[in-house]
C-alpha cells in the first residue's frame, strides 16, 4: 500500500489498551493505516522517517476550557485592581480614583471580597462616591460584583426582580431591597457591559488560540460556554464555523449551550437543538448542554454537604436531583450530552443522584454522557459512585497545588486537606479526564497541558515549573497519595477525553482507522522527571496526518 507518511524507530504511546506501545506507524489520507512494529511496514511504500527513538503520542484533548468567554474577557474592562482594609478603605480608594479621573461614564474596579472584612457594601455606599456615573466593582473571581444605582437602573433591576436561583445566583437584599451586590449568573450581565464583537475582534483572539494549540499539540477542545451572553457565544461559533469551512481550523472544537437558570430550561434545550444543526462542520460540533450547578468556594456559592466551617451554610444548587433527572430524560430523547460545573461536594452529589434516578427510569436506554467538572471537594460516600453510575470525572489539574490554609478558613483543616482526590476516583474505575478551565487567553500559560500534568503528578509548583514565580508553592498539597502517574495523565488527556466527547471512534488514540492526530517529542515523556514536566513541548504536531506546526 502506498502511504503518505511512514514512521519507524519511534517510542509510540498509543493510548490504545489493546496495543499500548508501538514502534512504527503509517498514515494515508489523514488516517492511521498501520500501527505496530517495524516488521509490519513491509507492506507499505512511501517516504520513511526514522525518528531515532523519539517519543510519539496522540494529540491532546483539553475537555473543559472557555473559548468564547475568554474572547469576552479580551475586551471586558475589569477596571483597576486594588487591595484595602475594610469597606471604608475600598470606598476611599475608589473615591480618590474618581476624583483624579472625573467625567467618565463608567468606573470599574476589581478586588477580593475578603478585603471587606465581612462588612456589607451597598449601592448607597457606591452612590455616595459616584452619583452621576455608573460604577461596577468586580469580585476577583468574577463570580460576583457590586454596582451602584445607575447600573441597576440601566439593567432594569428593582426590588421586584426575581433571583435566577435563590441562594446561588441572586441579588443580595436587605429588608427586601436590592443592595447592588449580585452573585453568579445574576452578576454576569454587569461584567461584560459594553462588549461588542465584530469579525476582526473575534478572529484575532481565535488566531492566537489556534497558534497556541498548534504549538502545544492540543488537537481538540471542549468549550464550556459563556453564561448569560448567548449572543456573543453564538457569534464566536459562527466565526469558528466560517474558519472551518474555509479550511482554517486545524483542530477539533466541541461546543455547548449553557444553562444557568432552571426557568430557561426549555429554551436552552431548543437552542441546543438549533446549535446542533447549525454548528455541524467537520471540526466544529455542538451536542452538549452545560449547566452551572454551583459556584466557587471562596465566595461560598459552591454547594456543600457538610456546612461551611465559618458560616454554617451549605449553599444551593441550580437543580435538585429530581429536576436534573427530568433534564437528563429530555437530553436522552434528543441524543445530547450533559456537562456540569460542580465545585462543591453537594453539586456533584446532586448530579450523581439525578443520574441514578434517570437510569432507574430509563434502564438500558439511558445513553447521555454526563460529565462533572472541577470536583474540588468530594464527600467520601460519593467517591466510588462515578464509576458505578458511569459519570465522567473531569478535573482541572493545574489547580491541584497550593497551601490549604485559605480553604481551611471555610472548610476546616481536615476537609481543606482532602481536596482534588482524583487518584481515588481514577482507582475506583471511573473515566477521568483533564482540562485547563481558563477564562483568559493571555499568554496561555495556564492552558499548557504539560503544566497540568506536572501539577497533577507533583501536587506543587517548584522552581522547575513553567509558571510565574508568584504561583510557586513551598509544599505538596495534601493528600500526598492523590498524585497521579504519567500514563494516567496521558490517557486522561487523550482517549479518555475522546470518550467524554463521544469521538473515541476516530480520535484519542493511535489506532488503525482513526484520525492521524499525533505529536512527536524529543524528550521521552514516560521517563521524564515529574518536576519540570511543564517545560515539555512537541517538536512536531500532526492533525489528520498533516504537519501543522
Coordinates of C-alpha atoms in Angstrom, one line a residue:
X1 CA 0.0 0.0 0.0
X2 CA 1.2 3.5 -0.8
X3 CA 1.3 5.6 2.4
X4 CA 1.5 9.4 2.7
X5 CA 3.8 9.1 5.8
X6 CA 5.7 6.2 7.4
X7 CA 7.4 6.5 10.7
X8 CA 9.8 3.9 12.2
X9 CA 12.2 3.6 15.2
X10 CA 9.8 5.6 17.5
X11 CA 8.6 5.0 21.0
X12 CA 4.8 5.3 20.4
X13 CA 2.4 5.6 23.4
X14 CA -0.8 4.8 21.6
X15 CA -3.5 5.3 24.3
X16 CA -5.0 2.1 22.9
X17 CA -5.4 -0.6 25.6
X18 CA -5.3 -3.4 23.1
X19 CA -1.9 -2.2 21.8
X20 CA -0.4 0.3 24.3
X21 CA 3.0 0.6 22.7
X22 CA 4.3 0.5 19.1
X23 CA 7.5 1.5 17.2
X24 CA 6.1 2.2 13.8
X25 CA 3.1 3.7 12.0
X26 CA 1.8 4.6 8.6
X27 CA -0.7 7.3 7.5
X28 CA -2.8 7.6 4.4
X29 CA -5.5 10.1 3.6
X30 CA -5.3 11.6 7.1
X31 CA -5.9 8.2 8.9
X32 CA -3.6 5.7 10.6
X33 CA -3.4 2.7 8.3
X34 CA -0.8 0.8 10.3
X35 CA 0.4 0.8 13.9
X36 CA 2.8 -1.8 15.2
X37 CA 6.4 -3.0 14.9
X38 CA 8.7 -2.2 12.1
X39 CA 8.4 -5.6 10.5
X40 CA 4.8 -4.8 9.7
X41 CA 5.9 -1.9 7.5
X42 CA 7.0 -4.3 4.7
X43 CA 3.6 -3.9 3.1
X44 CA 3.8 -0.1 2.8
X45 CA 5.5 2.1 0.4
X46 CA 6.5 5.8 0.7
X47 CA 8.9 8.1 2.3
X48 CA 10.1 6.7 5.6
X49 CA 11.1 8.9 8.6
X50 CA 13.4 7.3 11.2
X51 CA 12.7 9.1 14.5
X52 CA 15.7 7.7 16.2
X53 CA 13.7 6.6 19.3
X54 CA 11.8 9.8 19.7
X55 CA 8.5 9.7 21.7
X56 CA 5.2 9.8 19.9
X57 CA 1.7 10.1 21.5
X58 CA -1.9 11.1 20.3
X59 CA -2.9 14.7 20.1
X60 CA -4.0 16.3 23.4
X61 CA -7.8 16.8 24.1
X62 CA -8.5 19.5 26.7
X63 CA -12.0 18.8 27.7
X64 CA -13.1 21.9 29.6
X65 CA -11.9 25.3 28.5
X66 CA -13.6 28.6 27.7
X67 CA -13.1 29.5 24.1
X68 CA -15.9 32.0 23.9
X69 CA -15.9 33.7 27.3
X70 CA -12.2 34.1 27.0
X71 CA -12.8 36.3 24.0
X72 CA -15.3 38.3 26.0
X73 CA -12.6 38.9 28.6
X74 CA -10.2 40.1 25.9
X75 CA -12.5 43.2 25.6
X76 CA -14.1 43.4 29.0
X77 CA -12.9 46.2 31.2
X78 CA -12.0 44.7 34.5
X79 CA -11.0 48.1 35.9
X80 CA -8.5 49.0 38.5
X81 CA -7.5 46.2 40.8
X82 CA -6.8 47.2 44.4
X83 CA -6.5 45.9 48.0
X84 CA -7.9 47.6 51.1
X85 CA -8.7 47.2 54.7
X86 CA -12.5 47.1 55.1
X87 CA -15.4 48.9 53.4
X88 CA -14.2 52.4 54.1
X89 CA -10.8 51.6 52.7
X90 CA -12.5 50.4 49.5
X91 CA -14.7 53.5 49.2
X92 CA -11.7 55.8 49.9
X93 CA -9.6 54.2 47.1
X94 CA -12.4 54.3 44.6
X95 CA -13.4 57.9 45.5
X96 CA -9.8 59.0 45.1
X97 CA -9.6 57.4 41.7
X98 CA -12.8 59.0 40.6
X99 CA -11.6 62.5 41.8
X100 CA -8.4 62.0 39.8
X101 CA -10.3 60.8 36.7
X102 CA -13.5 62.9 36.6
X103 CA -16.3 62.8 34.0
X104 CA -16.2 59.1 32.9
X105 CA -19.5 57.4 32.0
X106 CA -18.5 54.3 33.8
X107 CA -15.9 53.4 36.5
X108 CA -14.8 49.8 37.0
X109 CA -12.7 48.2 39.8
X110 CA -11.7 44.7 41.0
X111 CA -10.9 43.4 44.5
X112 CA -11.3 40.3 46.5
X113 CA -14.3 40.0 48.8
X114 CA -12.1 39.2 51.8
X115 CA -10.8 42.8 51.9
X116 CA -14.2 43.9 53.2
X117 CA -13.6 42.0 56.4
X118 CA -17.2 40.9 56.5
X119 CA -18.7 44.3 56.1
X120 CA -21.6 45.0 53.7
X121 CA -21.1 47.2 50.7
X122 CA -24.3 48.7 49.2
X123 CA -25.4 50.7 46.2
X124 CA -26.0 53.6 48.6
X125 CA -22.3 53.5 49.6
X126 CA -21.3 53.5 45.9
X127 CA -23.8 56.2 45.1
X128 CA -22.2 58.4 47.7
X129 CA -18.9 58.4 45.9
X130 CA -20.3 58.1 42.3
X131 CA -23.8 59.5 42.0
X132 CA -23.7 60.6 38.3
X133 CA -21.8 57.8 36.5
X134 CA -22.0 54.0 36.5
X135 CA -19.8 52.1 38.9
X136 CA -19.0 48.4 38.8
X137 CA -16.8 46.7 41.4
X138 CA -15.9 43.1 40.4
X139 CA -15.1 40.4 42.9
X140 CA -11.7 38.9 42.0
X141 CA -13.1 35.6 40.7
X142 CA -15.7 37.4 38.6
X143 CA -18.5 35.3 40.1
X144 CA -20.0 38.3 41.9
X145 CA -19.9 42.1 41.9
X146 CA -21.2 45.3 43.4
X147 CA -22.9 48.1 41.4
X148 CA -24.4 51.5 42.0
X149 CA -28.0 52.6 41.3
X150 CA -27.1 53.8 37.8
X151 CA -26.2 50.3 36.7
X152 CA -29.2 48.7 38.3
X153 CA -31.5 51.3 36.6
X154 CA -30.0 50.6 33.1
X155 CA -30.5 46.9 33.5
X156 CA -34.0 47.3 35.0
X157 CA -33.1 45.6 38.3
X158 CA -35.6 46.5 41.0
X159 CA -36.7 45.1 44.4
X160 CA -39.2 43.0 42.4
X161 CA -36.7 41.4 40.1
X162 CA -36.7 37.6 40.9
X163 CA -33.5 35.8 41.7
X164 CA -32.5 33.4 39.0
X165 CA -31.6 30.7 41.5
X166 CA -32.2 31.7 45.2
X167 CA -29.2 31.0 47.3
X168 CA -26.9 30.6 44.3
X169 CA -27.5 33.2 41.6
X170 CA -29.2 36.1 43.4
X171 CA -29.4 39.8 44.2
X172 CA -28.4 40.5 47.8
X173 CA -31.3 42.2 49.6
X174 CA -31.7 43.9 53.0
X175 CA -35.3 44.2 54.2
X176 CA -36.5 43.2 50.7
X177 CA -34.4 45.9 48.9
X178 CA -31.7 45.1 46.5
X179 CA -28.3 46.3 47.7
X180 CA -26.4 46.3 44.4
X181 CA -24.5 43.1 45.3
X182 CA -25.1 40.2 43.0
X183 CA -23.8 36.6 42.7
X184 CA -23.2 34.2 39.9
X185 CA -25.4 34.5 36.9
X186 CA -27.3 37.4 38.4
X187 CA -24.0 39.3 38.3
X188 CA -22.7 38.3 34.8
X189 CA -24.6 40.8 32.7
X190 CA -22.8 43.6 34.6
X191 CA -19.4 42.1 33.9
X192 CA -19.5 42.4 30.1
X193 CA -21.3 45.7 29.8
X194 CA -20.5 47.4 26.6
X195 CA -18.7 44.4 25.0
X196 CA -19.5 44.3 21.2
X197 CA -17.6 42.0 18.9
X198 CA -17.2 42.2 15.2
X199 CA -15.4 39.7 12.9
X200 CA -12.0 41.4 13.4
X201 CA -12.2 41.4 17.2
X202 CA -13.1 37.7 17.2
X203 CA -10.6 36.5 14.6
X204 CA -7.6 38.0 16.3
X205 CA -8.0 36.1 19.6
X206 CA -9.1 32.9 17.8
X207 CA -5.9 33.0 15.7
X208 CA -3.9 33.3 18.9
X209 CA -5.8 30.3 20.4
X210 CA -5.1 28.2 17.3
X211 CA -1.4 29.1 17.3
X212 CA -1.2 28.0 20.9
X213 CA -3.0 24.7 20.2
X214 CA -0.8 24.0 17.2
X215 CA 2.4 24.7 19.1
X216 CA 1.5 22.7 22.2
X217 CA -0.1 19.8 20.4
X218 CA -3.7 20.4 21.5
X219 CA -5.8 18.8 18.8
X220 CA -9.2 19.2 20.4
X221 CA -11.1 21.4 22.9
X222 CA -14.4 21.3 24.7
X223 CA -15.7 24.8 25.0
X224 CA -17.6 25.1 28.4
X225 CA -19.6 28.1 27.4
X226 CA -20.3 31.8 28.1
X227 CA -23.0 32.2 30.8
X228 CA -25.7 34.8 30.2
X229 CA -24.2 36.0 27.0
X230 CA -25.7 33.7 24.4
X231 CA -25.5 36.2 21.5
X232 CA -21.7 36.7 21.9
X233 CA -21.3 32.9 22.4
X234 CA -23.1 32.2 19.2
X235 CA -21.3 35.0 17.2
X236 CA -18.0 33.3 18.0
X237 CA -19.3 29.9 17.0
X238 CA -20.3 31.5 13.7
X239 CA -16.8 32.7 13.2
X240 CA -15.4 29.2 14.1
X241 CA -17.8 27.6 11.5
X242 CA -16.6 30.1 8.9
X243 CA -13.0 29.3 9.6
X244 CA -13.6 25.6 9.4
X245 CA -15.4 25.9 6.1
X246 CA -12.5 27.9 4.8
X247 CA -10.0 25.2 5.9
X248 CA -8.5 27.5 8.7
X249 CA -9.4 25.4 11.8
X250 CA -6.6 22.8 12.3
X251 CA -8.1 21.3 15.4
X252 CA -11.5 20.0 16.7
X253 CA -13.8 22.1 18.8
X254 CA -16.7 20.5 20.7
X255 CA -19.2 23.2 21.9
X256 CA -22.1 23.6 24.2
X257 CA -25.2 25.6 25.0
X258 CA -25.1 26.9 28.6
X259 CA -27.9 26.9 31.2
X260 CA -27.7 28.8 34.5
X261 CA -31.4 29.4 35.3
X262 CA -33.8 26.5 35.6
X263 CA -36.6 28.7 34.4
X264 CA -34.9 28.8 31.0
X265 CA -34.6 25.0 30.6
X266 CA -37.0 24.6 27.7
X267 CA -35.5 27.5 25.8
X268 CA -32.0 26.1 26.4
X269 CA -32.9 22.7 25.1
X270 CA -34.5 24.2 21.9
X271 CA -31.4 26.3 21.4
X272 CA -29.2 23.3 21.9
X273 CA -31.1 21.6 19.1
X274 CA -30.6 24.6 16.9
X275 CA -26.9 24.8 17.7
X276 CA -26.5 21.1 17.0
X277 CA -28.0 21.7 13.5
X278 CA -26.2 25.0 12.7
X279 CA -22.7 24.3 14.0
X280 CA -22.0 21.0 12.4
X281 CA -18.9 21.2 10.3
X282 CA -16.0 18.8 10.1
X283 CA -14.2 20.2 13.1
X284 CA -17.0 22.0 15.0
X285 CA -19.8 20.2 16.7
X286 CA -22.3 21.0 19.4
X287 CA -24.2 18.3 21.2
X288 CA -23.9 19.2 24.9
X289 CA -25.9 21.1 27.5
X290 CA -23.7 22.8 30.1
X291 CA -25.2 23.5 33.5
X292 CA -23.7 25.8 36.1
X293 CA -24.7 23.7 39.1
X294 CA -23.0 25.7 41.8
X295 CA -20.3 28.4 42.2
X296 CA -17.0 28.8 44.0
X297 CA -15.7 28.0 47.4
X298 CA -14.1 31.4 48.1
X299 CA -17.4 33.3 47.9
X300 CA -19.3 30.4 49.4
X301 CA -21.5 29.7 46.4
X302 CA -20.1 26.2 46.0
X303 CA -22.7 23.8 47.3
X304 CA -21.7 21.6 50.2
X305 CA -22.9 18.5 52.0
X306 CA -21.0 19.4 55.2
X307 CA -21.7 23.1 56.1
X308 CA -19.1 25.8 55.7
X309 CA -17.0 26.0 58.8
X310 CA -17.2 29.8 59.1
X311 CA -20.9 30.4 58.2
X312 CA -22.7 27.1 58.9
X313 CA -24.4 27.4 55.4
X314 CA -24.3 24.8 52.7
X315 CA -25.0 26.7 49.5
X316 CA -27.5 25.8 46.8
X317 CA -27.6 24.0 43.5
X318 CA -29.3 25.1 40.3
X319 CA -31.3 21.9 40.1
X320 CA -32.3 19.3 42.7
X321 CA -31.8 15.6 41.8
X322 CA -35.4 15.2 40.5
X323 CA -35.1 18.3 38.4
X324 CA -31.8 17.2 36.9
X325 CA -33.2 13.7 36.2
X326 CA -36.0 15.4 34.2
X327 CA -33.4 17.3 32.1
X328 CA -31.5 14.1 31.6
X329 CA -34.5 12.3 30.2
X330 CA -35.1 15.1 27.7
X331 CA -31.4 15.1 26.7
X332 CA -31.6 11.3 26.3
X333 CA -34.5 11.6 23.9
X334 CA -32.6 14.3 22.0
X335 CA -29.4 12.2 21.8
X336 CA -27.5 15.0 23.5
X337 CA -25.0 15.1 26.4
X338 CA -24.6 16.9 29.7
X339 CA -21.6 18.7 31.2
X340 CA -21.9 20.2 34.7
X341 CA -19.9 22.7 36.7
X342 CA -19.6 21.0 40.1
X343 CA -17.1 22.6 42.5
X344 CA -18.7 21.6 45.9
X345 CA -19.5 18.1 47.1
X346 CA -23.2 18.7 47.1
X347 CA -23.2 19.8 43.5
X348 CA -21.6 16.6 42.2
X349 CA -23.8 14.5 44.6
X350 CA -26.9 16.1 43.1
X351 CA -25.7 15.1 39.6
X352 CA -24.9 11.6 40.7
X353 CA -28.4 11.3 42.4
X354 CA -30.0 12.7 39.3
X355 CA -28.2 10.2 37.0
X356 CA -29.3 7.4 39.4
X357 CA -32.9 8.4 39.1
X358 CA -32.8 8.8 35.4
X359 CA -31.1 5.4 34.9
X360 CA -33.7 3.8 37.2
X361 CA -36.5 5.1 35.0
X362 CA -34.8 4.6 31.6
X363 CA -32.8 1.4 32.2
X364 CA -30.6 0.3 29.3
X365 CA -32.0 3.0 27.1
X366 CA -30.1 5.7 29.0
X367 CA -27.3 7.0 26.8
X368 CA -26.4 10.5 27.9
X369 CA -22.7 11.1 28.5
X370 CA -22.6 13.0 31.8
X371 CA -19.5 14.9 33.0
X372 CA -18.9 16.6 36.3
X373 CA -16.2 19.2 36.0
X374 CA -13.8 20.6 38.7
X375 CA -14.7 18.4 41.6
X376 CA -12.7 20.4 44.2
X377 CA -14.1 18.6 47.1
X378 CA -16.0 15.3 47.4
X379 CA -17.8 13.6 50.2
X380 CA -16.3 10.2 51.0
X381 CA -19.6 8.4 50.3
X382 CA -19.6 9.7 46.7
X383 CA -16.0 8.8 45.6
X384 CA -16.9 5.4 44.1
X385 CA -20.3 6.5 42.6
X386 CA -18.8 8.0 39.4
X387 CA -17.7 4.6 38.3
X388 CA -20.9 2.8 39.4
X389 CA -23.1 5.3 37.6
X390 CA -20.9 5.9 34.5
X391 CA -20.4 9.6 35.3
X392 CA -17.2 11.1 33.9
X393 CA -15.0 13.0 36.3
X394 CA -13.2 16.0 34.8
X395 CA -10.5 17.6 36.9
X396 CA -8.5 20.8 36.4
X397 CA -5.1 19.6 37.5
X398 CA -3.1 22.8 37.5
X399 CA -5.3 23.8 40.5
X400 CA -4.0 20.7 42.4
X401 CA -1.3 22.7 44.2
X402 CA -1.2 25.4 46.9
X403 CA -1.5 26.0 50.6
X404 CA -4.8 24.6 52.1
X405 CA -4.6 27.3 54.8
X406 CA -7.0 29.6 53.0
X407 CA -9.5 26.9 52.3
X408 CA -9.3 25.8 55.9
X409 CA -11.0 29.1 56.9
X410 CA -14.2 27.9 55.3
X411 CA -13.8 24.2 55.1
X412 CA -11.9 23.5 58.3
X413 CA -8.5 22.0 58.4
X414 CA -9.5 18.3 57.9
X415 CA -11.6 18.9 54.8
X416 CA -9.2 21.5 53.3
X417 CA -6.5 18.8 53.3
X418 CA -8.8 16.4 51.4
X419 CA -9.4 18.3 48.1
X420 CA -8.9 17.2 44.5
X421 CA -9.0 13.4 45.2
X422 CA -8.5 12.5 41.5
X423 CA -6.4 9.4 42.1
X424 CA -9.0 7.9 44.4
X425 CA -11.7 8.5 41.7
X426 CA -9.4 7.1 39.0
X427 CA -8.6 3.9 41.0
X428 CA -12.4 3.4 41.6
X429 CA -12.6 2.6 37.8
X430 CA -14.3 5.9 36.8
X431 CA -13.5 7.6 33.5
X432 CA -11.3 10.6 34.5
X433 CA -10.4 13.4 32.1
X434 CA -8.2 16.5 32.4
X435 CA -8.7 20.1 31.4
X436 CA -7.3 23.6 31.9
X437 CA -10.6 25.6 32.5
X438 CA -9.2 29.0 31.8
X439 CA -11.4 32.0 31.0
X440 CA -8.5 34.3 29.9
X441 CA -6.3 33.7 26.8
X442 CA -3.4 35.9 28.0
X443 CA -0.2 34.1 27.3
X444 CA -1.9 30.7 27.6
X445 CA 0.4 29.8 30.4
X446 CA -2.3 28.0 32.4
X447 CA -3.7 26.4 29.2
X448 CA -0.5 24.4 28.9
X449 CA -1.5 20.7 29.3
X450 CA 2.0 19.7 30.4
X451 CA 1.7 22.2 33.2
X452 CA -1.5 20.5 34.3
X453 CA 0.3 17.1 34.0
X454 CA 3.2 18.3 36.2
X455 CA 1.0 19.6 39.0
X456 CA -1.2 16.5 39.0
X457 CA 1.9 14.4 39.3
X458 CA 3.6 16.5 42.0
X459 CA 0.8 18.5 43.6
X460 CA 3.1 21.5 43.8
X461 CA 4.8 24.1 41.7
X462 CA 8.6 24.4 42.1
X463 CA 11.4 26.5 40.6
X464 CA 11.4 24.0 37.7
X465 CA 7.7 24.6 36.9
X466 CA 6.9 26.6 33.8
X467 CA 4.8 29.2 35.7
X468 CA 5.2 32.7 37.2
X469 CA 7.3 32.9 40.4
X470 CA 4.4 34.2 42.4
X471 CA 2.4 31.0 41.8
X472 CA 5.0 28.6 43.1
X473 CA 4.2 26.6 46.2
X474 CA 6.5 25.5 49.1
X475 CA 4.9 22.2 50.0
X476 CA 2.9 19.4 48.4
X477 CA -0.8 19.8 48.6
X478 CA -2.4 17.1 50.6
X479 CA -3.4 14.3 50.3
X480 CA 0.0 13.3 49.0
X481 CA -1.3 9.9 47.8
X482 CA -3.6 11.7 45.3
X483 CA -0.6 12.2 43.0
X484 CA -1.1 10.8 39.5
X485 CA 1.2 8.8 37.3
X486 CA 2.4 10.0 33.9
X487 CA 0.5 7.3 31.9
X488 CA -2.7 8.2 33.7
X489 CA -2.2 11.9 32.7
X490 CA -1.6 10.9 29.1
X491 CA -4.6 8.7 29.0
X492 CA -6.8 11.3 30.6
X493 CA -5.7 13.9 28.0
X494 CA -6.2 11.5 25.1
X495 CA -8.5 8.5 24.8
X496 CA -10.5 9.4 28.0
X497 CA -11.1 12.9 26.7
X498 CA -12.3 11.4 23.4
X499 CA -14.7 9.2 25.2
X500 CA -16.0 12.2 27.2
X501 CA -16.7 14.0 23.9
X502 CA -18.1 10.9 22.1
X503 CA -15.4 10.9 19.4
X504 CA -13.5 7.9 20.5
X505 CA -14.3 6.1 17.3
X506 CA -12.0 8.5 15.3
X507 CA -9.8 10.4 17.9
X508 CA -8.0 9.9 21.1
X509 CA -5.6 7.1 20.3
X510 CA -3.1 6.0 17.7
X511 CA -5.2 3.2 16.3
X512 CA -5.7 2.0 12.7
X513 CA -8.7 3.8 11.2
X514 CA -8.6 6.8 13.4
X515 CA -7.6 10.4 12.5
X516 CA -3.9 10.7 12.4
X517 CA -3.6 13.3 15.2
X518 CA -0.2 12.8 16.8
X519 CA 2.7 14.5 18.5
X520 CA 6.5 13.9 18.3
X521 CA 8.7 14.8 21.3
X522 CA 12.5 14.9 21.6
X523 CA 12.0 14.0 25.2
X524 CA 10.6 10.7 26.4
X525 CA 7.5 11.7 28.4
X526 CA 7.2 8.3 30.0
X527 CA 10.6 8.6 31.7
X528 CA 10.7 12.4 32.1
X529 CA 11.2 13.9 35.6
X530 CA 7.8 15.0 37.0
X531 CA 9.2 18.2 38.4
X532 CA 9.7 20.5 35.4
X533 CA 7.4 18.3 33.2
X534 CA 5.6 21.6 32.2
X535 CA 8.7 22.5 30.2
X536 CA 7.9 19.8 27.6
X537 CA 6.6 20.8 24.2
X538 CA 6.2 18.7 21.0
X539 CA 8.7 19.3 18.2
X540 CA 6.2 18.1 15.6
X541 CA 2.4 18.3 15.6
X542 CA 0.2 16.4 13.1
X543 CA -3.5 16.9 12.7
X544 CA -5.3 14.5 10.3
X545 CA -1.9 13.4 9.1
X546 CA -0.8 16.9 8.1
X547 CA 2.1 18.7 10.0
X548 CA 0.7 21.9 11.3
X549 CA 3.5 23.5 13.4

